[in-house]
Tab-separated table of C-alpha atoms (C1' of nucleotides) in Angstrom:
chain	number	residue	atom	x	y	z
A	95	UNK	CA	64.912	-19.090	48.518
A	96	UNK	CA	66.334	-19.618	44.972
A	97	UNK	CA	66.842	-17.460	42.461
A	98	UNK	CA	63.889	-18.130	40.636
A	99	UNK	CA	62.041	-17.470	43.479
A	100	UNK	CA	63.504	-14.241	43.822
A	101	UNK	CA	62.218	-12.959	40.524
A	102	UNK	CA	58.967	-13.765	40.926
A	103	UNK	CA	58.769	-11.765	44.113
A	104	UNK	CA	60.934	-8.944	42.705
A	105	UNK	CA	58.307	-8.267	39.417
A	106	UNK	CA	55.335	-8.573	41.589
A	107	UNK	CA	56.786	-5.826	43.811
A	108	UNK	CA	57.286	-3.615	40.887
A	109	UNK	CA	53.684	-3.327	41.054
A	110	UNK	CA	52.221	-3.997	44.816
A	111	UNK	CA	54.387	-4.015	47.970
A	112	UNK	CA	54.081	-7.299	49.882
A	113	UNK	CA	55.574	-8.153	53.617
A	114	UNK	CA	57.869	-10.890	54.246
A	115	UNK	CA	54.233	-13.364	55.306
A	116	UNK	CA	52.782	-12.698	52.027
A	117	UNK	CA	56.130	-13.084	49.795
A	118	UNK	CA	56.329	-16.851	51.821
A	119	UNK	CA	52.682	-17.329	51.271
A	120	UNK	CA	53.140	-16.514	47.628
A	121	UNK	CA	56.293	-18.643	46.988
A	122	UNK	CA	54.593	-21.688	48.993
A	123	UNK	CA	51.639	-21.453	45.964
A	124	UNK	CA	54.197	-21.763	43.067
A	125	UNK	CA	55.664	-24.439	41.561
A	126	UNK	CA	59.212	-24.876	40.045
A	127	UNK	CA	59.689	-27.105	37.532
A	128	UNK	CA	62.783	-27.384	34.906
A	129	UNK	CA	61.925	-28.326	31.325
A	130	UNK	CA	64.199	-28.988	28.566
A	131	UNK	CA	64.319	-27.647	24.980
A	132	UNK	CA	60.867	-28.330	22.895
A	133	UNK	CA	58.966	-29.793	25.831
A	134	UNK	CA	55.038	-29.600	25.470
A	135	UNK	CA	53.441	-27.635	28.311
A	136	UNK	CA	49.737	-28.278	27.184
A	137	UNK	CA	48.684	-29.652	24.053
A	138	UNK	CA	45.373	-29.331	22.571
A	139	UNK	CA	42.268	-31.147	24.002
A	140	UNK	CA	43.774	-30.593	27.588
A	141	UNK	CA	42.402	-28.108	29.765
A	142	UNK	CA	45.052	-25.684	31.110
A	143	UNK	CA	46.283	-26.215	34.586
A	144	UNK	CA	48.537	-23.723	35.038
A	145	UNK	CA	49.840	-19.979	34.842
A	146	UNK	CA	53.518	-20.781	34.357
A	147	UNK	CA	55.744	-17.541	35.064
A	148	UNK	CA	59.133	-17.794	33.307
A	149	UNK	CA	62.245	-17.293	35.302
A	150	UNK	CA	64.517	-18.421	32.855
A	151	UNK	CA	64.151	-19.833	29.272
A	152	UNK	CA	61.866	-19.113	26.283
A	153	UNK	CA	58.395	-20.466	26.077
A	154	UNK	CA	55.704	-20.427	22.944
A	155	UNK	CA	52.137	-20.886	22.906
A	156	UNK	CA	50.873	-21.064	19.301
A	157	UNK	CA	48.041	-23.145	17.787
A	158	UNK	CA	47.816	-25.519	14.490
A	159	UNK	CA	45.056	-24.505	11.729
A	160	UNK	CA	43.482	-26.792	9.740
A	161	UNK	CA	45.920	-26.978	7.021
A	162	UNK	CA	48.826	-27.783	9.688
A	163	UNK	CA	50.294	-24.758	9.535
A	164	UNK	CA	51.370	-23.017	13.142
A	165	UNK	CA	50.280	-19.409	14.467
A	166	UNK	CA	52.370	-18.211	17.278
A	167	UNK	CA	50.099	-16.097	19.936
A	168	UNK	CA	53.326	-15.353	22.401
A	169	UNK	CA	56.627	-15.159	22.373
A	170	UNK	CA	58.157	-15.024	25.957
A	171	UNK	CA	60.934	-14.143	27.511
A	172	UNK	CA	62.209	-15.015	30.986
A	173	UNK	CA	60.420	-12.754	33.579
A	174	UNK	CA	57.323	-12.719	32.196
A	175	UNK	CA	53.937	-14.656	31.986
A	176	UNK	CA	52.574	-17.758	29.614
A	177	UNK	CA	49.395	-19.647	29.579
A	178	UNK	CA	45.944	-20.156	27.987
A	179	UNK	CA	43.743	-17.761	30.141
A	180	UNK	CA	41.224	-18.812	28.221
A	181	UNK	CA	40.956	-22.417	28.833
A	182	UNK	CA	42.927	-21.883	32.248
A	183	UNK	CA	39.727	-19.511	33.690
A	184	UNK	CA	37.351	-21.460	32.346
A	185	UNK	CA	38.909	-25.141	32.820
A	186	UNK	CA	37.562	-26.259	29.455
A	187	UNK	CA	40.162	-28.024	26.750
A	188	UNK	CA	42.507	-25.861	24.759
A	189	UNK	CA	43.362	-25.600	21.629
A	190	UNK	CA	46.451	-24.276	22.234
A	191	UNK	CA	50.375	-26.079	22.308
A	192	UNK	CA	52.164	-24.099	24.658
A	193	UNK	CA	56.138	-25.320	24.244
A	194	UNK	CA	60.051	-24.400	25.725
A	195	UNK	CA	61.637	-23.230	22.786
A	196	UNK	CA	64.693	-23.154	25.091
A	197	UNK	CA	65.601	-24.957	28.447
A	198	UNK	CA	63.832	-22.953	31.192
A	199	UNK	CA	63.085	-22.733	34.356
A	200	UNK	CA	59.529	-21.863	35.300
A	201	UNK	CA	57.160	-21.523	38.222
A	202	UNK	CA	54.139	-22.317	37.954
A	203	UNK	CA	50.320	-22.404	39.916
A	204	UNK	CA	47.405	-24.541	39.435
A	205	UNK	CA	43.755	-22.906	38.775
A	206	UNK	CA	42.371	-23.746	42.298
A	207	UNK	CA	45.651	-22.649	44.078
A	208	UNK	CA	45.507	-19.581	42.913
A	209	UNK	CA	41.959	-19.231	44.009
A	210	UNK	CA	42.881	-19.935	47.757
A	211	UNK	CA	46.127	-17.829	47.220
A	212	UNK	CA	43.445	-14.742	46.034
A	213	UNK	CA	42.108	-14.913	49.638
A	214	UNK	CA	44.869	-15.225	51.152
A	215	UNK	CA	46.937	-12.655	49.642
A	216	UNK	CA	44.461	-10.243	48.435
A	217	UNK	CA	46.761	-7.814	46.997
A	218	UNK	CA	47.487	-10.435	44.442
A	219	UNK	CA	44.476	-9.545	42.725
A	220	UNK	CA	45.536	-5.739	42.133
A	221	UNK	CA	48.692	-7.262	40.985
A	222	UNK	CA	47.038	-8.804	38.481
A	223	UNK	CA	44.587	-6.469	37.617
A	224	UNK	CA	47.410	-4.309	36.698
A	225	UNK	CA	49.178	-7.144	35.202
A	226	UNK	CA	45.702	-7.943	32.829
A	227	UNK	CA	45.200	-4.400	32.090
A	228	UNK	CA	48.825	-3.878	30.509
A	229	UNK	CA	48.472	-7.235	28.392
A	230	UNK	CA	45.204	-6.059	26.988
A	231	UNK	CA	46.573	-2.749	26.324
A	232	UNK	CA	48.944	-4.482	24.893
A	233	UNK	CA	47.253	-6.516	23.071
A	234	UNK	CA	45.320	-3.629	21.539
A	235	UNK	CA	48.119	-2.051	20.723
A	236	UNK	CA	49.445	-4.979	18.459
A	237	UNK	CA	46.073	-5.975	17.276
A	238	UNK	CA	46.137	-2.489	15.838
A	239	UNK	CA	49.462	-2.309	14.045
A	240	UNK	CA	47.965	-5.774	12.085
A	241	UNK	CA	45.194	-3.867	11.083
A	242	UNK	CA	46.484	-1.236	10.116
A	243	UNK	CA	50.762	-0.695	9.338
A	244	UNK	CA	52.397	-3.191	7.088
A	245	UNK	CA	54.987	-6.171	7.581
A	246	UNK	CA	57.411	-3.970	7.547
A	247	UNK	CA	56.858	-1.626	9.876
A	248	UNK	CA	55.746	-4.376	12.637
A	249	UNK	CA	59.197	-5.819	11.818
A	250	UNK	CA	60.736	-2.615	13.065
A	251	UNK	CA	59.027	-1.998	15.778
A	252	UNK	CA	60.312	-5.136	16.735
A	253	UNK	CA	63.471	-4.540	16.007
A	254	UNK	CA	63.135	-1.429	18.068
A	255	UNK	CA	61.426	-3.215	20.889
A	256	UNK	CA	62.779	-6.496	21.537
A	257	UNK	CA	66.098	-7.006	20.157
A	258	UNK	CA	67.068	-10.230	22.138
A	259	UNK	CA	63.997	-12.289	20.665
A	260	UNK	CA	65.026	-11.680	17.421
A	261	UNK	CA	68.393	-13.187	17.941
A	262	UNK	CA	66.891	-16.356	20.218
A	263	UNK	CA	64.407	-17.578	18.661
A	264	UNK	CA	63.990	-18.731	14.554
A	265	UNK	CA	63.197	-16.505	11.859
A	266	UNK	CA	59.463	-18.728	11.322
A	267	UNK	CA	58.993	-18.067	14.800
A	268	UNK	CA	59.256	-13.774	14.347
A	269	UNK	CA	56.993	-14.391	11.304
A	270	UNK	CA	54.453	-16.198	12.593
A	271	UNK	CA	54.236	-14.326	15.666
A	272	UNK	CA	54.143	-11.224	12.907
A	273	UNK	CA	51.131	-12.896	11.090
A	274	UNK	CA	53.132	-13.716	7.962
A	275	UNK	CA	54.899	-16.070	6.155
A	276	UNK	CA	58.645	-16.610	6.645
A	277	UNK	CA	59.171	-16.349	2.777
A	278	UNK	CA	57.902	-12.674	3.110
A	279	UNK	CA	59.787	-11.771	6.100
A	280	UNK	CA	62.970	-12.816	4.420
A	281	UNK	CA	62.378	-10.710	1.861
A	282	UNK	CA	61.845	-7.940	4.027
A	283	UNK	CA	65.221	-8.366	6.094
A	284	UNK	CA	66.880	-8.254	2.288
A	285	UNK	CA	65.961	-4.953	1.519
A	286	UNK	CA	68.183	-3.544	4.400
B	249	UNK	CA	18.926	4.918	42.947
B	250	UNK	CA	18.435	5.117	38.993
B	251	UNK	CA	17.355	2.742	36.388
B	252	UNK	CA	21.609	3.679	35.198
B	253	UNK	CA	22.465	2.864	38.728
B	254	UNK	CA	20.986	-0.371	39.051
B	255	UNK	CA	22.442	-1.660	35.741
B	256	UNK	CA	25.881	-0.756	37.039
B	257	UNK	CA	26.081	-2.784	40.341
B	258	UNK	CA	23.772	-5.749	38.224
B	259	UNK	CA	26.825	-6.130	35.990
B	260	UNK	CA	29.468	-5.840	38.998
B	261	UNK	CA	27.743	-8.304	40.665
B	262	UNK	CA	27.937	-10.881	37.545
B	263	UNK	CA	31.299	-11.117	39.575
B	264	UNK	CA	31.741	-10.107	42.532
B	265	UNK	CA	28.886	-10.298	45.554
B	266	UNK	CA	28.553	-7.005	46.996
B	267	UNK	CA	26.709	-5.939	49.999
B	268	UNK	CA	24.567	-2.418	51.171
B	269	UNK	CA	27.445	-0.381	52.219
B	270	UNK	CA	30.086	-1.831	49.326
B	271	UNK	CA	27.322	-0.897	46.321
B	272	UNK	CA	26.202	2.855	48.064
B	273	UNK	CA	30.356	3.513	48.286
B	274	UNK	CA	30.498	2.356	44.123
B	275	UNK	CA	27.022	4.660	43.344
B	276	UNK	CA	28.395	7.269	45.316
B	277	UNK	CA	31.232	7.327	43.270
B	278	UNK	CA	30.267	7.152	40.023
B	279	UNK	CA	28.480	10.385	38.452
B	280	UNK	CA	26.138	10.000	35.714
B	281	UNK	CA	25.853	12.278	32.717
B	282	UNK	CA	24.144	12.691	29.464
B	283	UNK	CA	25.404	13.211	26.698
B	284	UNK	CA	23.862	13.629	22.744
B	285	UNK	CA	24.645	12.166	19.908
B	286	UNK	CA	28.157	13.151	18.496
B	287	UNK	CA	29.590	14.652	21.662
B	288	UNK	CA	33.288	13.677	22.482
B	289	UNK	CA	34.343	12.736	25.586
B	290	UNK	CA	37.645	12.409	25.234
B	291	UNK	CA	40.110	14.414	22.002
B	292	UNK	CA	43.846	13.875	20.831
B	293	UNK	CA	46.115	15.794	23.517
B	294	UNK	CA	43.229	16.073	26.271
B	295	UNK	CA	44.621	13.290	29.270
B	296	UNK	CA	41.552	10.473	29.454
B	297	UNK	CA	40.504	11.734	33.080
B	298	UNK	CA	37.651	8.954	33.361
B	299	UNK	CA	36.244	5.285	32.761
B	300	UNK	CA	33.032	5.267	31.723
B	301	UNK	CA	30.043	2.601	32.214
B	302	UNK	CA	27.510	2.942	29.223
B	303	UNK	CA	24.258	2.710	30.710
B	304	UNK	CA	22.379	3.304	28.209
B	305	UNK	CA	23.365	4.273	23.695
B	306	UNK	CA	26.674	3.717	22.162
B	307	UNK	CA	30.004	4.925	22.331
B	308	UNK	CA	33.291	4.458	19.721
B	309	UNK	CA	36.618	5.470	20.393
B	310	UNK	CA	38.779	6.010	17.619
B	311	UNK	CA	42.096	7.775	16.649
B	312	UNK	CA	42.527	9.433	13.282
B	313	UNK	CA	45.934	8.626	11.675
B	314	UNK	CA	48.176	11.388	8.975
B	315	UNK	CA	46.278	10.867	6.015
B	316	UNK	CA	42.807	11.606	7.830
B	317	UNK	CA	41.380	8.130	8.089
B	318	UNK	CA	39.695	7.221	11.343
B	319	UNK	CA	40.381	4.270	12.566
B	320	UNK	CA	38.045	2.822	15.370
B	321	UNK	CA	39.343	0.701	18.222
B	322	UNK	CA	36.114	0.196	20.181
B	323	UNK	CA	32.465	-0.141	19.311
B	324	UNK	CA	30.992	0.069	22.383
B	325	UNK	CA	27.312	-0.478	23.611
B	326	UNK	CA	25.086	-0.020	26.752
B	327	UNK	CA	26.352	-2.309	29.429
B	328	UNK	CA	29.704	-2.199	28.680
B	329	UNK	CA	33.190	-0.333	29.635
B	330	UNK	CA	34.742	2.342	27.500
B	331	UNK	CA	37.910	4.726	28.210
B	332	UNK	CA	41.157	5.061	26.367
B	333	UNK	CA	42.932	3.224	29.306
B	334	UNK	CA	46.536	4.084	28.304
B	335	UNK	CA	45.949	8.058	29.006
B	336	UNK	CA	43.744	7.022	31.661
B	337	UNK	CA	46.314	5.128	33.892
B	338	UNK	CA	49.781	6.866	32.426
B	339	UNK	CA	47.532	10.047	33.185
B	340	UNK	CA	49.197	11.280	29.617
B	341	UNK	CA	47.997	12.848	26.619
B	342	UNK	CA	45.763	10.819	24.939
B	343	UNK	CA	45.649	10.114	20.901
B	344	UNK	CA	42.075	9.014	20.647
B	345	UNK	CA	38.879	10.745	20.368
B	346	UNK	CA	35.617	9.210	22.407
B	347	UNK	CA	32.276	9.708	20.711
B	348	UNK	CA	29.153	9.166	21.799
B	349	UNK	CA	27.293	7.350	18.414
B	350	UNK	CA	24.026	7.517	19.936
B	351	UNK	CA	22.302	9.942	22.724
B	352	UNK	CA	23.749	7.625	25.865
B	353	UNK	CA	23.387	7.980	29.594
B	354	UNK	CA	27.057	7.280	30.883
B	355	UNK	CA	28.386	6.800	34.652
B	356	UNK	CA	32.066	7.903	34.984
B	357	UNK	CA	34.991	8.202	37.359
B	358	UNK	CA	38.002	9.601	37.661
B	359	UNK	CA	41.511	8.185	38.214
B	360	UNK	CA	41.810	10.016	41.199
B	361	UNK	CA	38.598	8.571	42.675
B	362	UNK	CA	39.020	4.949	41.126
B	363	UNK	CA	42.142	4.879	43.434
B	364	UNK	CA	40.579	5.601	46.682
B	365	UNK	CA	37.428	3.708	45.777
B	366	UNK	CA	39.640	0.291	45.715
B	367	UNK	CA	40.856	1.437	48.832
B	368	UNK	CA	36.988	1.285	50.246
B	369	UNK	CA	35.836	-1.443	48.592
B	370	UNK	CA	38.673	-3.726	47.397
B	371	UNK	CA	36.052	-6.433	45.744
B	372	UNK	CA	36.315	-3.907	43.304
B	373	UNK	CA	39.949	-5.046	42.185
B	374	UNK	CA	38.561	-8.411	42.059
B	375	UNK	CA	35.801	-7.292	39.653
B	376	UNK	CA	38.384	-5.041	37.452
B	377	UNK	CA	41.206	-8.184	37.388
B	378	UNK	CA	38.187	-10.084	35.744
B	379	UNK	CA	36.946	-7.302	33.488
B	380	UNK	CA	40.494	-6.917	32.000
B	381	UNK	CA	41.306	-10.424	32.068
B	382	UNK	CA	38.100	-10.951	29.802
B	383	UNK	CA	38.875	-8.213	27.767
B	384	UNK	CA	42.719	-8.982	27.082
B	385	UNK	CA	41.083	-12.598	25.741
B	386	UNK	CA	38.824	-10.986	23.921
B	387	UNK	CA	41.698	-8.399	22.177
B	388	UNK	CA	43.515	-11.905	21.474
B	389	UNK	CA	40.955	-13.084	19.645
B	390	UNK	CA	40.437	-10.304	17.785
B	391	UNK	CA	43.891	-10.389	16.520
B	392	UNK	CA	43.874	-13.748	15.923
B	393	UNK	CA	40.939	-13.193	13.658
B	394	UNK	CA	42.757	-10.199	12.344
B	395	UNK	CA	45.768	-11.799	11.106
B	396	UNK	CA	44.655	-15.201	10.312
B	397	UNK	CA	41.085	-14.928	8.822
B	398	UNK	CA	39.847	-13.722	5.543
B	399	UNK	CA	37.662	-9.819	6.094
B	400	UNK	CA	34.253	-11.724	4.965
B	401	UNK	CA	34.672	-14.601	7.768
B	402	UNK	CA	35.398	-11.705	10.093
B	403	UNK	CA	32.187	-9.829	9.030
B	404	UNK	CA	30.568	-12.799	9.601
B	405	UNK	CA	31.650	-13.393	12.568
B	406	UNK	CA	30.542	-10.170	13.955
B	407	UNK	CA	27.164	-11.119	12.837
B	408	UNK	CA	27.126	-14.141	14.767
B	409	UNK	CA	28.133	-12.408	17.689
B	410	UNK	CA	27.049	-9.199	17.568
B	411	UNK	CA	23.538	-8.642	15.695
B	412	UNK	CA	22.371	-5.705	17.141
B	413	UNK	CA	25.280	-3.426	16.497
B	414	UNK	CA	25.349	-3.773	12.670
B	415	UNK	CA	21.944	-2.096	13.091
B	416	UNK	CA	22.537	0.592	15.095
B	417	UNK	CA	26.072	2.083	13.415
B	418	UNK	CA	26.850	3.283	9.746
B	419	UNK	CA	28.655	0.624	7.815
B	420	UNK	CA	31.468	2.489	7.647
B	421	UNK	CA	32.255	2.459	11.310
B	422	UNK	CA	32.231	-1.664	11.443
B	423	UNK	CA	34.177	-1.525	8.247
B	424	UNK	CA	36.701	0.358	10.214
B	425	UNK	CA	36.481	-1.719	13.096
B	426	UNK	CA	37.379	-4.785	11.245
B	427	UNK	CA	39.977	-3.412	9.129
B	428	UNK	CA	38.877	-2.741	6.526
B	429	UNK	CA	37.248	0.027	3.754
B	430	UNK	CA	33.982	0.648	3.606
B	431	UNK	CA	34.190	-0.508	-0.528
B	432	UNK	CA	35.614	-3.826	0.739
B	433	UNK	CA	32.469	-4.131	3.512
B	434	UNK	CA	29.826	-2.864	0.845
B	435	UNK	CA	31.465	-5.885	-1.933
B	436	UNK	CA	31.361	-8.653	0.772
B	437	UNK	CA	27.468	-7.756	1.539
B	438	UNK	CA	27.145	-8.304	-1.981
B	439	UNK	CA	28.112	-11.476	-2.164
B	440	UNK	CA	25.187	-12.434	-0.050
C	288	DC	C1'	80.866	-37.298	12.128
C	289	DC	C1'	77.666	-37.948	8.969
C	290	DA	C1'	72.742	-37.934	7.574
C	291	DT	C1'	68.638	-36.041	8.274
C	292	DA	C1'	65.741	-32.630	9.352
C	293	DC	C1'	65.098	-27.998	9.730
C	294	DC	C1'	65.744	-23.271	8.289
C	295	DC	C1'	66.538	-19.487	5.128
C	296	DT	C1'	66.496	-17.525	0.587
C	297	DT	C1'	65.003	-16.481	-4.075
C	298	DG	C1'	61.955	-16.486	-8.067
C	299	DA	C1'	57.458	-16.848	-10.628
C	300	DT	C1'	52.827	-16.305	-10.185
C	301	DG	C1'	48.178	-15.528	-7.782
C	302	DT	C1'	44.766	-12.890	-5.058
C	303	DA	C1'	42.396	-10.348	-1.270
C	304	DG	C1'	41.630	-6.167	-0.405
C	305	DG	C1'	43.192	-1.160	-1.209
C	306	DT	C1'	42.756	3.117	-4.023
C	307	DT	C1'	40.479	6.311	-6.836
C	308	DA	C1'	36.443	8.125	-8.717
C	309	DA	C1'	31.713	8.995	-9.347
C	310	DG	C1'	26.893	8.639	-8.802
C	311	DA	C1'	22.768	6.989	-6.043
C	312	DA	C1'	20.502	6.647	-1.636
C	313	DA	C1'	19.618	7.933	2.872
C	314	DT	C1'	19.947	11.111	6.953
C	315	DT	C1'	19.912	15.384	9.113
C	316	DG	C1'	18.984	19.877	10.584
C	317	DG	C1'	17.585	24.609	9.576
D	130	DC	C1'	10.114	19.862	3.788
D	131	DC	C1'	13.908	20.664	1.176
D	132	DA	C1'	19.148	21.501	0.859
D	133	DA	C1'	23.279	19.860	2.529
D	134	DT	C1'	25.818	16.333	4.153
D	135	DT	C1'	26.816	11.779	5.016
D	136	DT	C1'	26.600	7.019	3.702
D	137	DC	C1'	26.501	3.266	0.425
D	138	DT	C1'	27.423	1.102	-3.984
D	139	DT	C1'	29.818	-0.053	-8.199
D	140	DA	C1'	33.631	-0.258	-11.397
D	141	DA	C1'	38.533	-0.150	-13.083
D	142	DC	C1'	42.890	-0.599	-11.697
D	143	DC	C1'	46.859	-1.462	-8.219
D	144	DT	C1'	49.790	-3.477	-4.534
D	145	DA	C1'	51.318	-6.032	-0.485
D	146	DC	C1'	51.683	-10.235	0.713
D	147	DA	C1'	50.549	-15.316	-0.085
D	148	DT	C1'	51.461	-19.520	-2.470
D	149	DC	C1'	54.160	-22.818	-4.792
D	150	DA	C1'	58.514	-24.573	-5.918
D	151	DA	C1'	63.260	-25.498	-5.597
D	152	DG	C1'	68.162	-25.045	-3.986
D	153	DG	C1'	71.651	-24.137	-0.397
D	154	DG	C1'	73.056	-23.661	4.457
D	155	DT	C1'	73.295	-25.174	9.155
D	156	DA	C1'	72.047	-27.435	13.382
D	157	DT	C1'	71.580	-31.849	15.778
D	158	DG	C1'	71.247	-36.249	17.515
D	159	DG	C1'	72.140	-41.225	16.693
DNA sequence: CCATACCCTTGATGTAGGTTAAGAAATTGG
DNA sequence: CCAATTTCTTAACCTACATCAAGGGTATGG
């Protein structure tokens, strides 16, 4: 067992206890793969393949508007999850990039393997039932700081939150991710 | 078994096949109530102590911020799920209010009972993985829309989408839910 | 190790939507 | 069925953030 592996296993037994048959079971599903700096993980007209958990590295998904301009969805960090659930539930084409924005090392499982795993680890779907419910909590939660608090104070509560991205990852990124322009966050890191 | 009853297990079943035993065990758990217009279900400080199926009228939940001004999260209507699920699973003081927006026949369980029910019928954490799954794309989506499009393609996107709701609530509550004040909502109807 | 691309900053100007205020219209409940 | 309350509209003015533009700094890969 690698280190990767470990992780994996470790963060889904925060959440559901698993014996020794169902952590093999589990690591026999996933895939490791090593990817380098700026390497595309889906692009847009491809139908998502995988769930891709992130052992090491930084990964983006974002997606390009009409005018060319990029809007960051996620922003993750090693230990946690990336993918477009969207196109990856329904197997239709994305319109999502999802890209390394470091070198990382991820593992990752295909739509129909994760079916069969389902069945044969059924605690897997708690695990993600808990996993869905805290992202879409989460996702509420951020959905209603845009709504309703301004650049600023998102930028704080990043701050607050998530020092290390801040540090990894360029200032368009934050912004983006924020939902506004670099100029403006610029101007807002002045002020300090 | 009630006309409420039946619309619960229709909807689990959109997902997950149940059989006899599985769907009495789900009905058994569940207890329906009634409730008039303008009753809360859940206030600021109170712990959410259920999840509640909306059989039948329309629910909002909402949280009121220091100036005064409500801000609604969820518009909910029959057939759907509605609960502030951060008190609900932290079992912690919630900072919403739930309102009923319409007289409404609602089925709802507790944590406490949610727990053992997966335990009896573990489909269930099948049909909850998809239900938040669906929902967490949905909250993406919403932000997306939030941060990136203009409030009059949002409103009419909601009209697309969503007909039957701008009919049934004041104007003032989908202002709120799409960010915005009821002035701004009342000059984008204008335009039309 | 240099050139190119990328990234960050700063300034001038534009605009979507907020704020405040007030009256008209529609609901509601006693 | 009418008074009270809530909801909706309109108008004048304001503000946070976007857009456009241009210059300087700093990675990076050939």
């Amino acid at each position: 067992m690698t280190i990767p592996d470990h992780k994996l296993i470790y963060y889904i037994q925060r959440w559901v206890e698993l014996n020794e048959a169902e952590e093999s079971l589990i690591l026999d599903a996933f895939e490791p793969i090593a990817v380098k700096k700026k390497k595309d993980l889906l692009v847009p007209g491809d139908v998502c393949r995988y769930v891709y958990f992130i052992a090491s590295g930084a990964v983006r998904s974002y997606h390009v508007d009409e005018k060319g301009v990029e809007h960051i969805f996620q922003l993750s960090l090693e230990n946690s999850w990336i993918s477009d659930l969207e196109s990856f539930f329904s197997q239709k084409p994305s319109n999502y990039y999802i890209e390394s924005i470091e070198p990382s090392t991820l593992l990752r499982i295909s739509y129909e393997r994760l079916e069969t795993l389902y069945a044969e680890v059924p605690k897997l779907e708690r695990y993600f039932r808990i996993l869905f419910q805290r992202a879409y909590l989460n996702a509420l939660q951020r959905l209603n700081s845009t709504m309703w608090d301004t650049a600023e104070e998102r930028y704080n509560d990043m701050i607050k939150e998530n020092c290390s991205i801040l540090q990894r990852v360029p200032q368009t990124y934050i912004a983006s991710y924020l939902g506004i322009t670099p100029e403006s966050l610029s101007r807002i890191r002045k002020k300090k």
